[in-house]
Coordinates of C-alpha atoms in Angstrom, one line a residue:
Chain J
X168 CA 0.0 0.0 0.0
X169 CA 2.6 2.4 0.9
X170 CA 4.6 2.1 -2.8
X171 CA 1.0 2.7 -4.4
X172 CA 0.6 6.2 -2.5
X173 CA 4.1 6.5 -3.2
X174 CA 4.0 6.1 -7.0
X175 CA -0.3 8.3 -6.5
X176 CA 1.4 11.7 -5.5
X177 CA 4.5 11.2 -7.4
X178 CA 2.2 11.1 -10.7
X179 CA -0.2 13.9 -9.0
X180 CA 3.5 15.8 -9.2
X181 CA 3.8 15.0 -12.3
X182 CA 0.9 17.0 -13.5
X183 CA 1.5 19.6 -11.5
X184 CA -1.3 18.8 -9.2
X185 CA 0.3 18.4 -6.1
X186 CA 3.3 21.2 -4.0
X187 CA 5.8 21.8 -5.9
X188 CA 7.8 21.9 -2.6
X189 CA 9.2 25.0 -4.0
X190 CA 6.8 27.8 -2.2
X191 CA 8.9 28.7 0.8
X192 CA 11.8 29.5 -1.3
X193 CA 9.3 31.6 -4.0
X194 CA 8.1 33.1 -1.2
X195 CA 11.1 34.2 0.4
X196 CA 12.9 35.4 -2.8
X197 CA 9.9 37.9 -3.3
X198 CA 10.4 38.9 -0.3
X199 CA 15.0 39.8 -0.9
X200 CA 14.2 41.0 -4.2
X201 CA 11.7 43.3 -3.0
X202 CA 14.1 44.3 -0.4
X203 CA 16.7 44.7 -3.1
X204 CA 14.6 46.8 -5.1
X205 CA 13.7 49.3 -2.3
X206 CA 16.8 50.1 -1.7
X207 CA 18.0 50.4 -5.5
X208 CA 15.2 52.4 -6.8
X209 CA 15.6 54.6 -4.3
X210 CA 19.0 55.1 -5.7
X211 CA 18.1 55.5 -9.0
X212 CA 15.0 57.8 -8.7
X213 CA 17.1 59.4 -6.3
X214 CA 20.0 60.2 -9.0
X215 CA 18.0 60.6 -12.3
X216 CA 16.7 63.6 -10.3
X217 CA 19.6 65.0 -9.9
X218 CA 20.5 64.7 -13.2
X219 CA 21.2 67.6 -15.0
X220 CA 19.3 66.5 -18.1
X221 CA 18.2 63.6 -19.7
X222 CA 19.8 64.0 -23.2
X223 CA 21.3 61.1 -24.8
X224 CA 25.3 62.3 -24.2
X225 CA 24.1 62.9 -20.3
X226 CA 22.2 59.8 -19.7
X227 CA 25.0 57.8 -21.7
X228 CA 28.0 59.6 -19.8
X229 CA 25.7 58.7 -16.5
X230 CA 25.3 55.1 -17.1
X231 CA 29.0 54.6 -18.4
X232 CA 30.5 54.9 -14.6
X233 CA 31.7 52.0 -13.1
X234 CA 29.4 52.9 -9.6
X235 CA 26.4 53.6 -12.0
X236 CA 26.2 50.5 -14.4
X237 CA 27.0 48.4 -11.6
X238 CA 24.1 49.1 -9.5
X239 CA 21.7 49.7 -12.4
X240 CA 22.6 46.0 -13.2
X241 CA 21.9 44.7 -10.0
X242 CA 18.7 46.7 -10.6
X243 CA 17.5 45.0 -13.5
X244 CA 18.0 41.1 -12.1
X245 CA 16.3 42.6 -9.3
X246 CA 13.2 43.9 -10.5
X247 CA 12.9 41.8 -13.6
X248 CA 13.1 38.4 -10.6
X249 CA 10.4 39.8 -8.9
X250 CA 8.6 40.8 -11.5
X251 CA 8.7 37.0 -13.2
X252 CA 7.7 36.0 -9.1
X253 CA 4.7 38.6 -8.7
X254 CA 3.3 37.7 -12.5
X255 CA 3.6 34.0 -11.7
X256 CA 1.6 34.1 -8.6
X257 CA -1.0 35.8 -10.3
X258 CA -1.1 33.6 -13.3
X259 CA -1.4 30.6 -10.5
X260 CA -4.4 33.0 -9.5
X261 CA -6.4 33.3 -12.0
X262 CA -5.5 31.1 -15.1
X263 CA -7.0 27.6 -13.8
X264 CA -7.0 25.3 -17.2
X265 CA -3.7 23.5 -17.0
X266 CA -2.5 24.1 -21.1
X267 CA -2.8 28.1 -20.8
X268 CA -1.5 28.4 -17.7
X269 CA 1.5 26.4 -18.8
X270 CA 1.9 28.9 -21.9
X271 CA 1.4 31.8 -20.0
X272 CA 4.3 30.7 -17.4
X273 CA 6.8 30.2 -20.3
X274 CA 5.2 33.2 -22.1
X275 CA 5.8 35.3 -18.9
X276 CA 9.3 33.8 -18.8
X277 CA 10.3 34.7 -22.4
X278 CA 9.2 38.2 -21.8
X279 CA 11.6 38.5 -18.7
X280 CA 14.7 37.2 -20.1
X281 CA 14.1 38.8 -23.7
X282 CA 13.2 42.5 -21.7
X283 CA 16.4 41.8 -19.0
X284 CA 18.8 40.7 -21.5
X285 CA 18.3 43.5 -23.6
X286 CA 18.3 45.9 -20.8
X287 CA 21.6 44.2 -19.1
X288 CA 23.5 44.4 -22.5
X289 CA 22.4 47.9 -23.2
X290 CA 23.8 48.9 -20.0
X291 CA 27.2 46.6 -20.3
X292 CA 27.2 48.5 -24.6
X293 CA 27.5 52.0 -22.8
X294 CA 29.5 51.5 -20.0
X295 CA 32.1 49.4 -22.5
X296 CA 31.5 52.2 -25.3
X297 CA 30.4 50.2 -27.7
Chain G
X257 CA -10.3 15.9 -11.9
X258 CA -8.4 19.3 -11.5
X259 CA -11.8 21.3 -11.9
X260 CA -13.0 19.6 -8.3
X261 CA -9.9 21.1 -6.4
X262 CA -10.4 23.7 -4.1
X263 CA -9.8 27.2 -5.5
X264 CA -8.4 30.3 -4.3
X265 CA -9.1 33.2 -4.7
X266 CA -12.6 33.4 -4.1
X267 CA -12.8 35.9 -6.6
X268 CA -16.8 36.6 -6.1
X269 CA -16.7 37.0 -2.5
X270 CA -15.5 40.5 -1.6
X271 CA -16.7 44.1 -0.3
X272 CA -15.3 47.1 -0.7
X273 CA -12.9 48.2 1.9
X274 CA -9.7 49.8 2.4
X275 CA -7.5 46.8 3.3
X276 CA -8.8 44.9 -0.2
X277 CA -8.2 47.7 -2.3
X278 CA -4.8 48.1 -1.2
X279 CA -4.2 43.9 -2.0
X280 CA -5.8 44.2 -5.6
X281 CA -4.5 47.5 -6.5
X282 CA -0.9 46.1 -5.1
X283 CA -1.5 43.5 -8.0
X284 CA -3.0 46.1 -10.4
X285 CA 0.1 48.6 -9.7
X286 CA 2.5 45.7 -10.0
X287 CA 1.2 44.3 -13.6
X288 CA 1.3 48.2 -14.8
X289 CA 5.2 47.9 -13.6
X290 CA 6.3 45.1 -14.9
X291 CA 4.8 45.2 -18.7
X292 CA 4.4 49.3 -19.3
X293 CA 7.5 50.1 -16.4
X294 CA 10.0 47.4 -17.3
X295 CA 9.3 47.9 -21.3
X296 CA 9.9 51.0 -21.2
X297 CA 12.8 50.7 -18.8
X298 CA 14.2 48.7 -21.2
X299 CA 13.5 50.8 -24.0
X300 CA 15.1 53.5 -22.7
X301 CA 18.6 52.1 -22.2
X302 CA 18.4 50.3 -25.7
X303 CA 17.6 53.4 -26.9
X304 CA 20.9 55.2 -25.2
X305 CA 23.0 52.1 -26.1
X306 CA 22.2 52.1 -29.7
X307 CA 22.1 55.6 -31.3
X308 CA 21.3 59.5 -30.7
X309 CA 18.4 58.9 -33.1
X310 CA 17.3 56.0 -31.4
X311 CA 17.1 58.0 -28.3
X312 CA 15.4 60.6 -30.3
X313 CA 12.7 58.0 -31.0
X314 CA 11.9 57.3 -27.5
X315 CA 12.2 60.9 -26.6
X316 CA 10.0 62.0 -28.7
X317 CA 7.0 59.1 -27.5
X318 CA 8.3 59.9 -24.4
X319 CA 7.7 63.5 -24.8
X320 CA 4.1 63.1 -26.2
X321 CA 1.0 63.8 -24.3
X322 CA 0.4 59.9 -24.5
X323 CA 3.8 59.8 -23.1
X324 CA 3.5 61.9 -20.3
X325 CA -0.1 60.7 -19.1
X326 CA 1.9 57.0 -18.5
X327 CA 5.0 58.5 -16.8
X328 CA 2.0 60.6 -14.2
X329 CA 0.7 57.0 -14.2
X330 CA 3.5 55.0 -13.9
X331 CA 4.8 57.2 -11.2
X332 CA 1.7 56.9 -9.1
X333 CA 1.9 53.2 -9.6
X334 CA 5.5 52.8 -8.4
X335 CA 4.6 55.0 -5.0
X336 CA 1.7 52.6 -4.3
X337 CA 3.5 49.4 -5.2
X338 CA 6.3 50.8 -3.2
X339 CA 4.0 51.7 -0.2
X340 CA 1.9 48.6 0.0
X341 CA 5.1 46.0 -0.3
X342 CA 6.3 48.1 2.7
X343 CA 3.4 47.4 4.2
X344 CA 3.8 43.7 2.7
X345 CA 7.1 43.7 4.6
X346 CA 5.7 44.8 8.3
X347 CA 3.2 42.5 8.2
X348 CA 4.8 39.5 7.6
X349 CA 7.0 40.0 10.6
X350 CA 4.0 39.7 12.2
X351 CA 2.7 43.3 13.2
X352 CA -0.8 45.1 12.0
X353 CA -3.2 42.6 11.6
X354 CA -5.5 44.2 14.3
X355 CA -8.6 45.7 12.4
X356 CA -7.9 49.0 13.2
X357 CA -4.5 48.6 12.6
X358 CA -4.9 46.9 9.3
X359 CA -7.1 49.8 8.0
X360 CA -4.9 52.7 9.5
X361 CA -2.2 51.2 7.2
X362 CA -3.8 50.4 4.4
X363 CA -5.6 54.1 4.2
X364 CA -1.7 55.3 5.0
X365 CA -0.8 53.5 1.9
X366 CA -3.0 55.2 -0.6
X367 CA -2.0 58.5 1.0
X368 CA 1.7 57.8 1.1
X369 CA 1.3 57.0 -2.4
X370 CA 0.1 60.2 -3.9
X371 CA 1.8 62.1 -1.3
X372 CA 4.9 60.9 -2.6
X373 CA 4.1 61.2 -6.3
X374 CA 3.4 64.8 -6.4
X375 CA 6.7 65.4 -4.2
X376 CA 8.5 63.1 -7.0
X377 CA 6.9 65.9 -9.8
X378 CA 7.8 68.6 -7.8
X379 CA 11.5 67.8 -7.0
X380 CA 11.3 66.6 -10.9
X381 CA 10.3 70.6 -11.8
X382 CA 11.3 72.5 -9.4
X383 CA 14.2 70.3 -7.3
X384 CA 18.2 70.8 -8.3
X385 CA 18.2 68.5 -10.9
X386 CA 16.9 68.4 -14.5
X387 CA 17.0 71.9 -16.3

């Protein structure tokens, strides 16, 4: 009896009916990236403020220092993370039948990595004057 | 099979109340973040890393009165997503769940939120910054 429960939730895992066993950690990551985003947009509203202007030569000469692109990376992983982990949870919300939610998680996770590559490279392109 | 498991949200089960309009519009303001903020985050610095006129391009969309309705928006949207994960943050240590706690924060939320927009537009005009 105890190999056929065994073998009943490991299918149930299978399709995605049962825990993940991965909550906790979703969970707590929306809760460092959020953390890590507090503290970097503060920074970067903060400093685009005090920019003089936002012209393309300014914004570019900005973004090209070592203690700017830095942090402005470690912005994007941030907020494009949590993003991925806030849009997920709300997909798991609201999008029940099992074939469209499945799209709309790798959908979700296409958008992310296309959107943060893109903004990662663009940063790395200025601040190696490319 | 899967239609007979329990489901939640109960999405037709609600009143109107301070406390649940800070939860959806914590959702609403974070969808409006991630696929108008983060797109447009990321087509700004696409823009600066390719070209003067591709920066041009998004300056001038940017610039529009389209434009600048989503920035006034956008902006409003960051101060309440920023408020209400604070808010997030406090409670899951375990503090405000009281009633009249819950509600004091919630409404200090939605108050925070445009409090701090409208000082973010002023510094942007009038602070030491930009022009």
């Amino acid at each position: 009896m105890a190999t056929d429960f065994q073998s009943a939730s490991g299918l149930k895992r299978v399709r995605g009916l049962g825990s993940a066993r991965s909550g906790a950690h979703h969970w707590w990551l929306q809760r460092v990236t959020a953390a890590g985003n507090l503290v970097l947009l503060i920074w970067f509203v903060a400093s685009v403020l005090m920019l003089p202007n936002l012209s393309h030569s300014g914004v570019t000469a900005w973004i090209a220092q070592p203690l700017v692109a830095v942090p402005l990376i470690l912005l994007i992983f941030s907020t494009f993370w949590h993003a991925r982990l806030g849009v997920q949870v709300m997909i798991e919300d609201y999008v029940h039948a099992e074939g469209l939610k499945l799209l709309a998680f790798i959908a979700l996770n296409f958008f992310i990595l296309a959107a943060g590559a893109v903004a990662t490279f663009s940063v790395l392109a200025i601040a190696f004057g490319a | 099979m899967a239609d007979s498991r329990p489901l939640s949200p109960h999405l037709s089960i609600w009143k109107w109340r301070v406390h649940m309009a800070t939860s959806i519009f914590h959702r609403i303001s974070g969808n409006a973040l991630v696929f108008a903020g983060l797109t447009l985050f990321a087509w700004w610095l696409a823009a600066a890393a390719t070209s003067k006129e591709a920066y041009a391009s998004f300056a001038a969309v940017a610039d529009s009165p389209i434009g600048w309705i989503v920035w006034v928006g956008l902006s409003w949207m960051f101060f309440q997503h920023l408020m209400s994960g604070i808010r997030h943050l406090i409670m899951d240590s375990g503090w405000g769940y009281a009633l009249g706690t819950s509600k004091m924060t919630a409404t200090w939320v939605f108050v925070g939120a445009i409090l701090l927009t409208a000082a973010f537009w002023a510094v942007f005009f009038f602070g030491p910054g930009l022009r």
